[in-house]
Tab-separated table of N, CA, C and O in Angstrom:
chain	number	residue	atom	x	y	z
A	1	MET	N	0.835	-1.172	0.000
A	1	MET	CA	0.000	0.000	0.000
A	1	MET	C	0.887	1.244	0.000
A	1	MET	O	1.710	1.427	0.874
A	2	ASN	N	0.703	2.072	-0.991
A	2	ASN	CA	1.519	3.271	-1.137
A	2	ASN	C	0.647	4.511	-0.945
A	2	ASN	O	-0.026	4.955	-1.861
A	3	LEU	N	0.665	5.036	0.262
A	3	LEU	CA	-0.124	6.230	0.561
A	3	LEU	C	0.686	7.471	0.240
A	3	LEU	O	1.835	7.583	0.640
A	4	GLN	N	0.073	8.382	-0.461
A	4	GLN	CA	0.749	9.635	-0.783
A	4	GLN	C	-0.080	10.796	-0.245
A	4	GLN	O	-0.953	11.321	-0.926
A	5	PHE	N	0.203	11.132	0.995
A	5	PHE	CA	-0.499	12.250	1.607
A	5	PHE	C	0.116	13.555	1.131
A	5	PHE	O	1.313	13.636	0.864
A	6	LYS	N	-0.719	14.576	1.074
A	6	LYS	CA	-0.248	15.910	0.707
A	6	LYS	C	-0.447	16.835	1.896
A	6	LYS	O	-1.385	16.645	2.675
A	7	PRO	N	0.407	17.827	2.031
A	7	PRO	CA	0.228	18.777	3.134
A	7	PRO	C	-1.137	19.443	3.064
A	7	PRO	O	-1.620	19.753	1.979
A	8	VAL	N	-1.736	19.641	4.215
A	8	VAL	CA	-3.065	20.254	4.246
A	8	VAL	C	-3.075	21.571	5.020
A	8	VAL	O	-4.123	22.154	5.222
A	9	ASN	N	-1.926	22.036	5.437
A	9	ASN	CA	-1.922	23.297	6.170
A	9	ASN	C	-0.985	24.299	5.523
A	9	ASN	O	-0.237	23.980	4.615
A	10	ASP	N	-1.045	25.505	6.014
A	10	ASP	CA	-0.199	26.573	5.479
A	10	ASP	C	0.932	26.914	6.444
A	10	ASP	O	1.509	27.987	6.371
A	11	GLY	N	1.227	26.012	7.348
A	11	GLY	CA	2.301	26.235	8.306
A	11	GLY	C	1.826	26.858	9.611
A	11	GLY	O	2.589	26.957	10.551
A	12	LYS	N	0.597	27.297	9.658
A	12	LYS	CA	0.059	27.879	10.887
A	12	LYS	C	-0.915	26.910	11.524
A	12	LYS	O	-1.691	26.261	10.837
A	13	ARG	N	-0.876	26.860	12.822
A	13	ARG	CA	-1.824	26.032	13.545
A	13	ARG	C	-3.153	26.776	13.654
A	13	ARG	O	-3.207	28.002	13.573
A	14	THR	N	-4.201	26.021	13.881
A	14	THR	CA	-5.538	26.607	13.960
A	14	THR	C	-5.599	27.691	15.026
A	14	THR	O	-6.140	28.772	14.792
A	15	HIS	N	-5.019	27.437	16.201
A	15	HIS	CA	-5.103	28.452	17.258
A	15	HIS	C	-4.371	29.725	16.871
A	15	HIS	O	-4.770	30.818	17.270
A	16	GLU	N	-3.319	29.625	16.050
A	16	GLU	CA	-2.611	30.824	15.599
A	16	GLU	C	-3.482	31.643	14.647
A	16	GLU	O	-3.473	32.874	14.693
A	17	LYS	N	-4.244	30.958	13.809
A	17	LYS	CA	-5.147	31.651	12.894
A	17	LYS	C	-6.249	32.370	13.664
A	17	LYS	O	-6.619	33.502	13.348
A	18	ILE	N	-6.762	31.719	14.696
A	18	ILE	CA	-7.805	32.321	15.526
A	18	ILE	C	-7.233	33.497	16.314
A	18	ILE	O	-7.853	34.562	16.401
A	19	THR	N	-6.039	33.329	16.852
A	19	THR	CA	-5.373	34.406	17.579
A	19	THR	C	-5.235	35.633	16.689
A	19	THR	O	-5.535	36.760	17.110
A	20	THR	N	-4.826	35.434	15.459
A	20	THR	CA	-4.675	36.538	14.510
A	20	THR	C	-6.005	37.240	14.265
A	20	THR	O	-6.079	38.469	14.259
A	21	GLN	N	-7.069	36.476	14.105
A	21	GLN	CA	-8.380	37.083	13.856
A	21	GLN	C	-8.874	37.880	15.058
A	21	GLN	O	-9.446	38.972	14.897
A	22	ILE	N	-8.638	37.368	16.252
A	22	ILE	CA	-9.062	38.102	17.448
A	22	ILE	C	-8.242	39.378	17.598
A	22	ILE	O	-8.786	40.445	17.899
A	23	LYS	N	-6.929	39.293	17.361
A	23	LYS	CA	-6.076	40.489	17.405
A	23	LYS	C	-6.579	41.539	16.421
A	23	LYS	O	-6.671	42.726	16.755
A	24	GLU	N	-6.863	41.111	15.195
A	24	GLU	CA	-7.349	42.044	14.173
A	24	GLU	C	-8.662	42.685	14.605
A	24	GLU	O	-8.870	43.886	14.394
A	25	ALA	N	-9.550	41.907	15.222
A	25	ALA	CA	-10.820	42.459	15.694
A	25	ALA	C	-10.578	43.531	16.763
A	25	ALA	O	-11.244	44.567	16.771
A	26	ILE	N	-9.605	43.294	17.638
A	26	ILE	CA	-9.282	44.277	18.681
A	26	ILE	C	-8.685	45.526	18.047
A	26	ILE	O	-9.111	46.650	18.335
A	27	PHE	N	-7.708	45.358	17.164
A	27	PHE	CA	-7.041	46.513	16.552
A	27	PHE	C	-7.958	47.271	15.594
A	27	PHE	O	-7.747	48.451	15.331
A	28	ASN	N	-8.998	46.612	15.074
A	28	ASN	CA	-9.966	47.279	14.198
A	28	ASN	C	-11.175	47.789	14.976
A	28	ASN	O	-12.220	48.084	14.396
A	29	ASN	N	-11.018	47.857	16.309
A	29	ASN	CA	-12.038	48.418	17.204
A	29	ASN	C	-13.369	47.677	17.196
A	29	ASN	O	-14.405	48.269	17.488
A	30	LYS	N	-13.357	46.400	16.886
A	30	LYS	CA	-14.562	45.590	17.037
A	30	LYS	C	-14.786	45.302	18.524
A	30	LYS	O	-15.898	45.059	18.955
A	31	PHE	N	-13.686	45.307	19.285
A	31	PHE	CA	-13.712	45.186	20.738
A	31	PHE	C	-12.910	46.358	21.302
A	31	PHE	O	-11.831	46.657	20.803
A	32	SER	N	-13.428	46.962	22.328
A	32	SER	CA	-12.742	48.069	23.005
A	32	SER	C	-12.121	47.561	24.296
A	32	SER	O	-12.545	46.525	24.829
A	33	PRO	N	-11.158	48.305	24.843
A	33	PRO	CA	-10.601	47.909	26.135
A	33	PRO	C	-11.717	47.739	27.171
A	33	PRO	O	-12.626	48.560	27.260
A	34	GLY	N	-11.678	46.639	27.889
A	34	GLY	CA	-12.679	46.336	28.901
A	34	GLY	C	-13.848	45.510	28.383
A	34	GLY	O	-14.633	44.990	29.170
A	35	ASP	N	-13.984	45.386	27.061
A	35	ASP	CA	-15.069	44.582	26.494
A	35	ASP	C	-14.857	43.108	26.788
A	35	ASP	O	-13.726	42.614	26.790
A	36	ARG	N	-15.964	42.431	27.002
A	36	ARG	CA	-15.942	40.985	27.244
A	36	ARG	C	-16.066	40.259	25.914
A	36	ARG	O	-16.926	40.583	25.093
A	37	LEU	N	-15.204	39.290	25.699
A	37	LEU	CA	-15.296	38.450	24.503
A	37	LEU	C	-16.401	37.419	24.688
A	37	LEU	O	-16.793	37.139	25.824
A	38	PRO	N	-16.876	36.835	23.600
A	38	PRO	CA	-17.824	35.729	23.740
A	38	PRO	C	-17.193	34.595	24.554
A	38	PRO	O	-15.969	34.494	24.662
A	39	THR	N	-18.020	33.729	25.097
A	39	THR	CA	-17.526	32.610	25.897
A	39	THR	C	-16.721	31.646	25.016
A	39	THR	O	-16.815	31.677	23.786
A	40	GLU	N	-15.962	30.768	25.671
A	40	GLU	CA	-15.217	29.739	24.928
A	40	GLU	C	-16.156	28.932	24.046
A	40	GLU	O	-15.841	28.644	22.895
A	41	ARG	N	-17.281	28.559	24.608
A	41	ARG	CA	-18.246	27.745	23.870
A	41	ARG	C	-18.745	28.502	22.619
A	41	ARG	O	-18.841	27.938	21.545
A	42	GLU	N	-19.053	29.780	22.795
A	42	GLU	CA	-19.523	30.586	21.661
A	42	GLU	C	-18.436	30.749	20.608
A	42	GLU	O	-18.699	30.624	19.405
A	43	LEU	N	-17.205	31.018	21.059
A	43	LEU	CA	-16.098	31.167	20.108
A	43	LEU	C	-15.825	29.862	19.368
A	43	LEU	O	-15.550	29.870	18.164
A	44	ALA	N	-15.909	28.743	20.080
A	44	ALA	CA	-15.701	27.439	19.432
A	44	ALA	C	-16.735	27.225	18.327
A	44	ALA	O	-16.407	26.714	17.251
A	45	LYS	N	-17.953	27.633	18.591
A	45	LYS	CA	-19.006	27.498	17.578
A	45	LYS	C	-18.761	28.446	16.404
A	45	LYS	O	-18.881	28.060	15.242
A	46	ILE	N	-18.388	29.694	16.701
A	46	ILE	CA	-18.109	30.683	15.657
A	46	ILE	C	-16.985	30.206	14.740
A	46	ILE	O	-17.078	30.298	13.515
A	47	PHE	N	-15.896	29.702	15.348
A	47	PHE	CA	-14.721	29.285	14.576
A	47	PHE	C	-14.793	27.828	14.126
A	47	PHE	O	-13.882	27.346	13.458
A	48	ASN	N	-15.850	27.133	14.534
A	48	ASN	CA	-16.022	25.722	14.173
A	48	ASN	C	-14.806	24.890	14.576
A	48	ASN	O	-14.208	24.183	13.765
A	49	THR	N	-14.451	25.015	15.848
A	49	THR	CA	-13.302	24.291	16.372
A	49	THR	C	-13.591	23.878	17.816
A	49	THR	O	-14.678	24.106	18.319
A	50	SER	N	-12.622	23.301	18.468
A	50	SER	CA	-12.813	22.836	19.837
A	50	SER	C	-12.538	23.948	20.849
A	50	SER	O	-11.861	24.938	20.541
A	51	ARG	N	-13.041	23.759	22.045
A	51	ARG	CA	-12.771	24.713	23.122
A	51	ARG	C	-11.298	24.696	23.503
A	51	ARG	O	-10.748	25.717	23.923
A	52	VAL	N	-10.637	23.563	23.341
A	52	VAL	CA	-9.197	23.474	23.628
A	52	VAL	C	-8.427	24.435	22.721
A	52	VAL	O	-7.534	25.162	23.165
A	53	THR	N	-8.794	24.471	21.456
A	53	THR	CA	-8.141	25.368	20.507
A	53	THR	C	-8.395	26.823	20.890
A	53	THR	O	-7.487	27.660	20.835
A	54	ILE	N	-9.620	27.132	21.294
A	54	ILE	CA	-9.958	28.491	21.726
A	54	ILE	C	-9.138	28.855	22.960
A	54	ILE	O	-8.591	29.965	23.053
A	55	ARG	N	-9.014	27.921	23.897
A	55	ARG	CA	-8.214	28.178	25.106
A	55	ARG	C	-6.766	28.499	24.745
A	55	ARG	O	-6.141	29.347	25.378
A	56	GLN	N	-6.213	27.802	23.757
A	56	GLN	CA	-4.841	28.077	23.332
A	56	GLN	C	-4.717	29.508	22.812
A	56	GLN	O	-3.744	30.199	23.113
A	57	SER	N	-5.694	29.951	22.043
A	57	SER	CA	-5.671	31.323	21.520
A	57	SER	C	-5.787	32.337	22.644
A	57	SER	O	-5.048	33.329	22.681
A	58	ILE	N	-6.710	32.095	23.563
A	58	ILE	CA	-6.901	33.011	24.688
A	58	ILE	C	-5.635	33.071	25.532
A	58	ILE	O	-5.200	34.155	25.943
A	59	LEU	N	-5.012	31.929	25.781
A	59	LEU	CA	-3.773	31.895	26.560
A	59	LEU	C	-2.673	32.699	25.867
A	59	LEU	O	-1.954	33.474	26.504
A	60	THR	N	-2.545	32.536	24.569
A	60	THR	CA	-1.541	33.286	23.806
A	60	THR	C	-1.778	34.788	23.944
A	60	THR	O	-0.843	35.555	24.194
A	61	LEU	N	-3.035	35.206	23.782
A	61	LEU	CA	-3.357	36.633	23.867
A	61	LEU	C	-3.249	37.150	25.297
A	61	LEU	O	-2.850	38.303	25.525
A	62	ARG	N	-3.562	36.309	26.262
A	62	ARG	CA	-3.400	36.698	27.668
A	62	ARG	C	-1.922	36.883	27.994
A	62	ARG	O	-1.532	37.863	28.629
A	63	ASN	N	-1.098	35.965	27.535
A	63	ASN	CA	0.342	36.057	27.797
A	63	ASN	C	0.986	37.260	27.119
A	63	ASN	O	2.000	37.758	27.578
A	64	SER	N	0.376	37.724	26.027
A	64	SER	CA	0.910	38.903	25.336
A	64	SER	C	0.368	40.198	25.942
A	64	SER	O	0.751	41.282	25.526
A	65	GLY	N	-0.556	40.078	26.912
A	65	GLY	CA	-1.089	41.248	27.584
A	65	GLY	C	-2.302	41.867	26.913
A	65	GLY	O	-2.774	42.917	27.342
A	66	MET	N	-2.835	41.218	25.891
A	66	MET	CA	-3.986	41.775	25.176
A	66	MET	C	-5.311	41.440	25.855
A	66	MET	O	-6.279	42.190	25.700
A	67	LEU	N	-5.360	40.328	26.543
A	67	LEU	CA	-6.579	39.887	27.212
A	67	LEU	C	-6.284	39.593	28.677
A	67	LEU	O	-5.134	39.325	29.047
A	68	PHE	N	-7.335	39.640	29.488
A	68	PHE	CA	-7.220	39.149	30.856
A	68	PHE	C	-8.478	38.350	31.159
A	68	PHE	O	-9.519	38.553	30.537
A	69	VAL	N	-8.343	37.429	32.082
A	69	VAL	CA	-9.438	36.528	32.422
A	69	VAL	C	-9.847	36.768	33.861
A	69	VAL	O	-8.999	36.813	34.757
A	70	LYS	N	-11.154	36.956	34.070
A	70	LYS	CA	-11.711	37.072	35.418
A	70	LYS	C	-12.433	35.772	35.723
A	70	LYS	O	-13.178	35.265	34.894
A	71	ILE	N	-12.235	35.272	36.919
A	71	ILE	CA	-12.882	34.042	37.355
A	71	ILE	C	-14.026	34.404	38.308
A	71	ILE	O	-13.922	35.359	39.062
A	72	GLY	N	-15.098	33.630	38.273
A	72	GLY	CA	-16.197	33.820	39.211
A	72	GLY	C	-17.314	34.666	38.645
A	72	GLY	O	-17.428	34.861	37.436
A	73	THR	N	-18.132	35.205	39.543
A	73	THR	CA	-19.273	36.015	39.147
A	73	THR	C	-18.802	37.218	38.333
A	73	THR	O	-17.890	37.929	38.742
A	74	GLY	N	-19.424	37.426	37.188
A	74	GLY	CA	-19.023	38.528	36.311
A	74	GLY	C	-17.739	38.240	35.571
A	74	GLY	O	-17.127	39.133	34.993
A	75	GLY	N	-17.341	36.986	35.596
A	75	GLY	CA	-16.094	36.601	34.970
A	75	GLY	C	-16.200	36.452	33.471
A	75	GLY	O	-17.256	36.619	32.869
A	76	GLY	N	-15.088	36.150	32.877
A	76	GLY	CA	-15.005	35.958	31.441
A	76	GLY	C	-13.653	36.407	30.938
A	76	GLY	O	-12.724	36.640	31.712
A	77	THR	N	-13.556	36.565	29.640
A	77	THR	CA	-12.324	37.017	29.004
A	77	THR	C	-12.555	38.427	28.488
A	77	THR	O	-13.522	38.682	27.764
A	78	PHE	N	-11.660	39.329	28.860
A	78	PHE	CA	-11.824	40.746	28.559
A	78	PHE	C	-10.596	41.303	27.842
A	78	PHE	O	-9.488	40.824	28.034
A	79	VAL	N	-10.833	42.353	27.047
A	79	VAL	CA	-9.742	43.050	26.372
A	79	VAL	C	-9.043	43.920	27.425
A	79	VAL	O	-9.708	44.641	28.183
A	80	ALA	N	-7.739	43.844	27.463
A	80	ALA	CA	-6.950	44.627	28.424
A	80	ALA	C	-7.084	46.117	28.134
A	80	ALA	O	-7.345	46.523	26.996
A	81	GLN	N	-6.895	46.915	29.158
A	81	GLN	CA	-7.009	48.368	29.015
A	81	GLN	C	-5.866	48.943	28.191
A	81	GLN	O	-6.069	49.857	27.409
A	82	ASP	N	-4.666	48.427	28.372
A	82	ASP	CA	-3.487	48.948	27.670
A	82	ASP	C	-2.885	47.826	26.849
A	82	ASP	O	-2.071	47.054	27.346
A	83	ILE	N	-3.294	47.738	25.576
A	83	ILE	CA	-2.839	46.614	24.759
A	83	ILE	C	-1.610	46.936	23.934
A	83	ILE	O	-0.991	46.059	23.373
A	84	GLY	N	-1.250	48.200	23.799
A	84	GLY	CA	-0.109	48.549	22.977
A	84	GLY	C	-0.390	48.237	21.521
A	84	GLY	O	-1.501	47.942	21.135
A	85	GLU	N	0.629	48.305	20.698
A	85	GLU	CA	0.458	47.951	19.286
A	85	GLU	C	1.704	47.419	18.692
A	85	GLU	O	2.742	47.452	18.925
């Protein structure tokens, strides 16, 4: 059996593509500082991917200082006040 698979990606992982789209939405003022992003579940549905992939994107953006996460009542993922450029 001779299987000849072809590459199916462009070198970027799915979470990197999602991270880029969220960054662009922030920089294009679709989200303002302090705005709450949709939930992981909602984002997974929007991007047609898993919540694990969404978590990877959120973690990347949180580590870069663009997002912060609040836990508990009134919690969620929010755009940081000072995101820089």
